[in-house]
Coordinates of N, CA and C in Angstrom, one line a residue:
X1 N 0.8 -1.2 0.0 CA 0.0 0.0 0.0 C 0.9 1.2 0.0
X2 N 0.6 2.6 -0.5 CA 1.3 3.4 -0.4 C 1.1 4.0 1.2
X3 N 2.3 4.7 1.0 CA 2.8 5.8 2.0 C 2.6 7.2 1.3
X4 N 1.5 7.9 1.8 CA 1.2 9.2 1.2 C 2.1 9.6 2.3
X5 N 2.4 11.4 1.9 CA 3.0 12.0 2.9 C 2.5 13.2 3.3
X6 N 2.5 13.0 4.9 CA 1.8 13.7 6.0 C 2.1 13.6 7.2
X7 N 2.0 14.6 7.9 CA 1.9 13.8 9.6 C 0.9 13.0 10.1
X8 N -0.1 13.1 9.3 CA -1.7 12.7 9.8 C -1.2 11.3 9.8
X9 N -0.2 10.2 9.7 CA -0.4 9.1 10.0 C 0.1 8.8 11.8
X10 N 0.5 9.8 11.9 CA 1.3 9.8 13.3 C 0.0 10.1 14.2
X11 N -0.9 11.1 13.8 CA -1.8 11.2 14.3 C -3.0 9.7 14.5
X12 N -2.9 9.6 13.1 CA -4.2 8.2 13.3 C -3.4 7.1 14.1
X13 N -2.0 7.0 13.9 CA -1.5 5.6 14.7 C -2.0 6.1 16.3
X14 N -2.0 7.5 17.2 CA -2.1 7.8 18.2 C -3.2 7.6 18.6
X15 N -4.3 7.9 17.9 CA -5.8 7.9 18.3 C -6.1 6.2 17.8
X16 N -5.6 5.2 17.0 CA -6.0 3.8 17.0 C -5.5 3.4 18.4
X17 N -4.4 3.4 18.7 CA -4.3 3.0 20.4 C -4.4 3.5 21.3
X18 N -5.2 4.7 21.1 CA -5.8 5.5 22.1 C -7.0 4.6 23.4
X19 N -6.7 4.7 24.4 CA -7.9 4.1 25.3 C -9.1 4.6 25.4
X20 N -9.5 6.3 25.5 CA -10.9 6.8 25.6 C -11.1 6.4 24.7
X21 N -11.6 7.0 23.5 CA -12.6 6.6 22.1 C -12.7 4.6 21.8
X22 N -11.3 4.5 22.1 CA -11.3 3.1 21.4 C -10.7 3.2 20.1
X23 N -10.0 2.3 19.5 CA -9.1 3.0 18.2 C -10.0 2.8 17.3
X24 N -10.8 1.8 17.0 CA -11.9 1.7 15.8 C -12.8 2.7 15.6
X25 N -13.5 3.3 17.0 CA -14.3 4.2 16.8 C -13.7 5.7 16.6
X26 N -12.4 5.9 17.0 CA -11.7 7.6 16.7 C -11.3 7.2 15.3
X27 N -11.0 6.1 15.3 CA -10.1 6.4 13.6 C -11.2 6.1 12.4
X28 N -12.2 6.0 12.6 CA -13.9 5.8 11.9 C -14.0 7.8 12.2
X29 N -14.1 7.8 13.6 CA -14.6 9.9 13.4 C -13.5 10.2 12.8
X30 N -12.5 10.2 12.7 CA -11.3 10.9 11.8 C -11.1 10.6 10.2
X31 N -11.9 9.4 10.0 CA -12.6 9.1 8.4 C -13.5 10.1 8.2
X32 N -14.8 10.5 9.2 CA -15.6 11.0 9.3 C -15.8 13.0 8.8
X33 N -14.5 13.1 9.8 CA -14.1 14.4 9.4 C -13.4 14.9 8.4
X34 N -12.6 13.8 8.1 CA -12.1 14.4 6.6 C -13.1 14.5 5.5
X35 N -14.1 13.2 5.7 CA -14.6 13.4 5.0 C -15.7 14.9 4.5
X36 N -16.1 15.5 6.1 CA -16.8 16.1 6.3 C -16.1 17.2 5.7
X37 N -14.7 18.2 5.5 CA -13.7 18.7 5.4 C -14.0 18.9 3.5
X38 N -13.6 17.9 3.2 CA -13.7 17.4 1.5 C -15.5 18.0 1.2
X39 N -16.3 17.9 2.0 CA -17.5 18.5 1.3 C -18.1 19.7 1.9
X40 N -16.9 20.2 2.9 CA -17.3 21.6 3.0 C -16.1 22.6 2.1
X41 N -15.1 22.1 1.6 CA -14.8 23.1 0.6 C -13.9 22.4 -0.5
X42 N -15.2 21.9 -1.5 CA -15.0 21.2 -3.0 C -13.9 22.0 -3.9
X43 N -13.9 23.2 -3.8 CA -13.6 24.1 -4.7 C -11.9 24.6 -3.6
X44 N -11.4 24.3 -2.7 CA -10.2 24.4 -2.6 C -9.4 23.0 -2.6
X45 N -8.2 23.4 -3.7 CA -7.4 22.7 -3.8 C -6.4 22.4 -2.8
X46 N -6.2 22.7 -1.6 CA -5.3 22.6 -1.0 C -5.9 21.9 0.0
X47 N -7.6 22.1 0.5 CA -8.1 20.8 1.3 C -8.0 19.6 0.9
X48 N -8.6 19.5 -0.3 CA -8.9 18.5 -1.4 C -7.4 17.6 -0.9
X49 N -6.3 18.3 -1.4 CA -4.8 17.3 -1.6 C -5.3 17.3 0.3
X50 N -5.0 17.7 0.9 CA -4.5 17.6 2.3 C -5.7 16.4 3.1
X51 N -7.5 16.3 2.4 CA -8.1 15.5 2.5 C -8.0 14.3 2.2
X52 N -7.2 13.9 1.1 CA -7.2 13.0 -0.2 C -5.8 12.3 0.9
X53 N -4.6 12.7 1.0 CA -3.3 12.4 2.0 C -3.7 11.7 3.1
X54 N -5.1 12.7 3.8 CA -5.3 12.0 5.5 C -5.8 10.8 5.0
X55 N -7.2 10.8 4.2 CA -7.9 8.8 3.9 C -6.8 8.6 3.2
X56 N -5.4 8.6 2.6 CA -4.8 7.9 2.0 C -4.2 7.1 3.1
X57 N -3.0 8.1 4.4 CA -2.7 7.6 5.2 C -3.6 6.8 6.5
X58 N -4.9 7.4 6.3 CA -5.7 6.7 7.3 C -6.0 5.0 6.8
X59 N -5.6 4.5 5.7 CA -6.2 3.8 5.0 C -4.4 2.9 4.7
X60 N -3.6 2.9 4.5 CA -2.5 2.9 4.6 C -1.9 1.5 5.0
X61 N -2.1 1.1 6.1 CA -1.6 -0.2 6.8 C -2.4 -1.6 5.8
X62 N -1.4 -2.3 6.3 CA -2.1 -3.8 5.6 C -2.7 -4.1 6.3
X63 N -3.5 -3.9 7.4 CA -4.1 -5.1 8.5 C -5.5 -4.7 8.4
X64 N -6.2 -5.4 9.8 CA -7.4 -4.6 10.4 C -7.4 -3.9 10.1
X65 N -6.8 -2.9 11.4 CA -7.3 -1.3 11.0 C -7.2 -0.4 10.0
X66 N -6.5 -0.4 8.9 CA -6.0 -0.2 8.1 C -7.2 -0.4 6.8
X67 N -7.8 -2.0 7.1 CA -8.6 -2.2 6.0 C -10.0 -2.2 6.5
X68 N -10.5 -1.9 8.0 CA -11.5 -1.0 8.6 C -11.5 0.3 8.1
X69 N -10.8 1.0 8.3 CA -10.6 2.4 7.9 C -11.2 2.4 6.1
X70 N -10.7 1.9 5.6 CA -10.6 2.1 4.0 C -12.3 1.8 4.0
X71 N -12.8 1.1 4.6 CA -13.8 0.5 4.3 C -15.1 1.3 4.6
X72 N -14.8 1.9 5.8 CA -15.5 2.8 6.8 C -15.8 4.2 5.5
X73 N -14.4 4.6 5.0 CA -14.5 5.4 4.2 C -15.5 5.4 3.2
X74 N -15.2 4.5 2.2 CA -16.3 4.1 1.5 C -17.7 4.1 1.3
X75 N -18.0 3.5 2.6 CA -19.4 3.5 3.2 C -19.8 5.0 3.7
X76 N -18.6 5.7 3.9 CA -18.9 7.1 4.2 C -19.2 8.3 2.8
X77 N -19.0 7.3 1.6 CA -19.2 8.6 0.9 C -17.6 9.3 0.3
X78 N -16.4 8.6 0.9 CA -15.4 9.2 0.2 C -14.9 9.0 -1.0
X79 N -15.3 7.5 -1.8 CA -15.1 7.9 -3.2 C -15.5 8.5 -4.0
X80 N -16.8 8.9 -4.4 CA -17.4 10.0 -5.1 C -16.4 11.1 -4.5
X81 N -16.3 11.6 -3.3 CA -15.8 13.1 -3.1 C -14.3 12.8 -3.6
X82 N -13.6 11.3 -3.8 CA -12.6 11.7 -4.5 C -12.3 11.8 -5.7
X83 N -13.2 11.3 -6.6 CA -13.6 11.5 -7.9 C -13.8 12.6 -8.6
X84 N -14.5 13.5 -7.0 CA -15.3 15.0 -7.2 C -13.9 15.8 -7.5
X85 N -12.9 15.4 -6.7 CA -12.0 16.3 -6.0 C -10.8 16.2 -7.5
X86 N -10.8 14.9 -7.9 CA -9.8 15.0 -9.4 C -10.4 15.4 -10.2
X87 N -11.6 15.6 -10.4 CA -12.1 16.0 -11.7 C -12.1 17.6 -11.3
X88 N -12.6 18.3 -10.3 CA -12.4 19.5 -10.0 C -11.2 20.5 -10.2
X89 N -10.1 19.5 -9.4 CA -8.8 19.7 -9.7 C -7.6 19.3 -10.4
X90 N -8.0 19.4 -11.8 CA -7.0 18.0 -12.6 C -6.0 18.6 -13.3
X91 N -5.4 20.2 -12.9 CA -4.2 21.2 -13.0 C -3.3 20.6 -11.5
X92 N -4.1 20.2 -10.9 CA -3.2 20.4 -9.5 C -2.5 18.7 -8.8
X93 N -1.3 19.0 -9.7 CA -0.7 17.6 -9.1 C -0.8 17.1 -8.0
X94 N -0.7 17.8 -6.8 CA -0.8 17.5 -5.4 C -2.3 16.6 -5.0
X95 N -3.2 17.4 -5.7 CA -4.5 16.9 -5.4 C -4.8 15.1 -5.8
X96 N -3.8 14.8 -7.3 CA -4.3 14.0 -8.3 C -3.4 12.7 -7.4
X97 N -2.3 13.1 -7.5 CA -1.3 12.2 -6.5 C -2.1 11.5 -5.2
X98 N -2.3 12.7 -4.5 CA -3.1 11.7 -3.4 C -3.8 11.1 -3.6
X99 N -4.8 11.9 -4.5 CA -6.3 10.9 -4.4 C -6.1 10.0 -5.2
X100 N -5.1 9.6 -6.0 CA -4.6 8.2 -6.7 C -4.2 7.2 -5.2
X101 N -3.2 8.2 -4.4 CA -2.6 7.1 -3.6 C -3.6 6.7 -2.8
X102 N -5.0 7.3 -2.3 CA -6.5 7.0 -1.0 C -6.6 6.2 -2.4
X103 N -7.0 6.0 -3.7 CA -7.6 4.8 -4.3 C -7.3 3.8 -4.4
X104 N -5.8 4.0 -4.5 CA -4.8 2.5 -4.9 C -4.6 1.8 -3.3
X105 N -5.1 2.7 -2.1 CA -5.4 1.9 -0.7 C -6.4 1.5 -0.7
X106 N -7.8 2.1 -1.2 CA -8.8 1.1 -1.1 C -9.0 0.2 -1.8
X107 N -8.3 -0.1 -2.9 CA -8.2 -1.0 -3.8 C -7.7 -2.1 -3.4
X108 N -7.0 -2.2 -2.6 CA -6.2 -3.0 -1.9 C -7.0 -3.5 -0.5
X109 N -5.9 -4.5 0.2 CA -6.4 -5.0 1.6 C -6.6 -6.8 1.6
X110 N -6.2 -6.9 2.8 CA -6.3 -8.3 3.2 C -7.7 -9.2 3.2
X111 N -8.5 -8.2 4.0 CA -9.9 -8.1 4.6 C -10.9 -8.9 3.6
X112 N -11.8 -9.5 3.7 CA -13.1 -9.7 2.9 C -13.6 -9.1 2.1
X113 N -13.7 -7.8 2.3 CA -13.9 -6.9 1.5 C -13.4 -6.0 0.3
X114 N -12.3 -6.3 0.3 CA -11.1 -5.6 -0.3 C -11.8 -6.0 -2.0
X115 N -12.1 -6.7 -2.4 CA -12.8 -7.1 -3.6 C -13.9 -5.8 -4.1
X116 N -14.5 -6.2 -3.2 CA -16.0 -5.3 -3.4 C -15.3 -3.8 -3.3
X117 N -14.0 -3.5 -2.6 CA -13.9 -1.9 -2.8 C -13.3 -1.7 -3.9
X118 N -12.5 -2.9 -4.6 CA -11.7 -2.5 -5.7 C -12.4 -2.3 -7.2
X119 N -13.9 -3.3 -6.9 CA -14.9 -3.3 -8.1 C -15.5 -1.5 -7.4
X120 N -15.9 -1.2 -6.7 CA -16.3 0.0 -6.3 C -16.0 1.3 -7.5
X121 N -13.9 1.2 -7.2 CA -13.1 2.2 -7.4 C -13.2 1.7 -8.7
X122 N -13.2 0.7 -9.5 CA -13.2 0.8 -11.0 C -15.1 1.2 -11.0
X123 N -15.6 0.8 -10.8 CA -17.2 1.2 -10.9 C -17.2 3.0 -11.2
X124 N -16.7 3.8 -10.1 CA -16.9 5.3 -10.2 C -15.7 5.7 -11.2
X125 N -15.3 5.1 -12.4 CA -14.6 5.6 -13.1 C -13.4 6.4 -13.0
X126 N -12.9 5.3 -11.8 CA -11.5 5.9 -11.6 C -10.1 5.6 -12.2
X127 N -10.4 4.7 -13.6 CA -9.4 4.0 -14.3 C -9.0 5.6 -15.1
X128 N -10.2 6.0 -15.8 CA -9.6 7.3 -16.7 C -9.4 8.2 -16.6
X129 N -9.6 8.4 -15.4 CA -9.2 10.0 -14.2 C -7.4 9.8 -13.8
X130 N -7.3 8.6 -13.6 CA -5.7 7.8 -13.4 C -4.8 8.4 -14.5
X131 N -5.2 7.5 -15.2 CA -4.9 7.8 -16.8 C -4.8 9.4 -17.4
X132 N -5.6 10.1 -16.8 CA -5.9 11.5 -17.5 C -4.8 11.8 -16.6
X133 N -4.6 12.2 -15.3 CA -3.6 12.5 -14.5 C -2.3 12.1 -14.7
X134 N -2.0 10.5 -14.7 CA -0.5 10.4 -15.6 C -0.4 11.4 -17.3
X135 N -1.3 11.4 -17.5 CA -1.0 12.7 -19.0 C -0.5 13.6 -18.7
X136 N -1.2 14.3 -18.3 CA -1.3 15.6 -17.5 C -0.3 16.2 -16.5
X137 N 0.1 14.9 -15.7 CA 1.6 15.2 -15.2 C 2.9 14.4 -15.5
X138 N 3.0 14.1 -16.3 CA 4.1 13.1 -17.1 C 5.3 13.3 -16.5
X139 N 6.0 15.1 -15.9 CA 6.8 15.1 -15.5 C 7.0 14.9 -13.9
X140 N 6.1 14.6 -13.2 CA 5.6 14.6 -12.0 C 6.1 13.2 -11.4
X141 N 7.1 12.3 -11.0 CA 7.1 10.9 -10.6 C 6.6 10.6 -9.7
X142 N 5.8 11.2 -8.8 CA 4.9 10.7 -7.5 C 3.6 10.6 -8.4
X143 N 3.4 11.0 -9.0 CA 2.1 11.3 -9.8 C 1.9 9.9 -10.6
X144 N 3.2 9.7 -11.5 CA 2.7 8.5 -12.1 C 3.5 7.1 -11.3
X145 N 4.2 7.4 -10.3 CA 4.4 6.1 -9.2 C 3.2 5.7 -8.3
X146 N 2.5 6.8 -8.1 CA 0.9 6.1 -7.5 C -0.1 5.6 -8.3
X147 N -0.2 6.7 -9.5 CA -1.0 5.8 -10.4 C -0.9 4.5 -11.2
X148 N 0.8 4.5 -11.3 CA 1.1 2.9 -11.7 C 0.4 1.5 -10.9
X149 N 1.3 2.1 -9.1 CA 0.6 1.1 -8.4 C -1.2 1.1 -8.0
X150 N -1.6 2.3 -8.4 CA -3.0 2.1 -8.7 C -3.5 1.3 -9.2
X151 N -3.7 1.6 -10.6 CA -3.7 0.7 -11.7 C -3.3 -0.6 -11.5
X152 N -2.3 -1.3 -10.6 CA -2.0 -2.4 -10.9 C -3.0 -3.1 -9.5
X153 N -3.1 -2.5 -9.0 CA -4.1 -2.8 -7.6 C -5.5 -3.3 -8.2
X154 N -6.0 -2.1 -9.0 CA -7.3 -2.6 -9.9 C -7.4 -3.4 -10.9
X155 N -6.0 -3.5 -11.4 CA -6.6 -4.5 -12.6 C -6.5 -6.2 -11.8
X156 N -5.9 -6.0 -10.9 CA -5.3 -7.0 -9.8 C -6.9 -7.9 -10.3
X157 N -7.6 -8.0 -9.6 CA -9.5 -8.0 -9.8 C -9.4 -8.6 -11.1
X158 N -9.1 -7.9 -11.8 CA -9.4 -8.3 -13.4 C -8.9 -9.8 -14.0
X159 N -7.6 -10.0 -13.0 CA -7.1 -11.4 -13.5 C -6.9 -12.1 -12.5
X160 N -7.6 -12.5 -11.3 CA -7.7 -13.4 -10.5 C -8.8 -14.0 -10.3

């Protein structure tokens, strides 16, 4: 899975083994908020990338929590808003990068589910937004090192 970059994973590792909330339930509100964050301001780019980083790194780990979180997301509504967020912003590398690297994590995962989220992310037409983004930033190598391992996460699905 990728390693987006941020501090916010230092944060989610603190609040998963946190004792008040419980880690499942703080690291589910901190899905929650970002998400909430991503649909209070569509139209800035610098939430969008900074949204797109936290569910990347919230989402991140191979295990449980990791493929809780991705899942939680989902069910919350964050693929559409990441879909929203590349197509809104498809000048802005920063934006496209993350929200490649939050897809190519939910695409992925150990869990039961990991299937149904990768048919999901091909479902909301995130193969040609990938694609349009490696175009568009050709000179960019985080840009097309996420979308490569995007891509290869999704087509994963296609031949197993």
């Amino acid at each position: 899975r990728s390693i987006c970059r941020c501090s916010t994973k230092t944060e989610i590792d603190r609040a998963e083994s946190g004792r008040e909330a419980g880690p499942r339930r703080r690291g589910m509100a901190l899905v929650l908020e970002t998400i909430a964050a991503m649909q209070a301001y569509p139209a800035s780019a610098g939430v969008q990338a900074s949204a797109c980083n936290a569910l990347c790194n919230m989402t991140t780990a191979s295990d449980a929590h990791g493929d809780a979180r991705a899942q939680a997301a989902v069910d919350a509504g964050a693929l559409p808003l990441i879909i929203a967020a590349m197509r809104t912003h498809p000048d802005s590398a920063s934006v496209q990068e993350r929200a490649i690297g939050a897809l190519r994590n939910f695409s992925g995962g150990i869990d039961a589910q990991h299937g149904a989220r990768r048919q999901a992310v091909a479902d909301a037409a995130a193969v040609p937004l990938i694609v349009a983004a490696m175009h568009k930033h050709l000179a960019i190598a985080a840009v097309q090192e996420e979308a490569c391992a995007a891509l290869a996460h999704i087509a994963q699905g296609e031949f197993s």
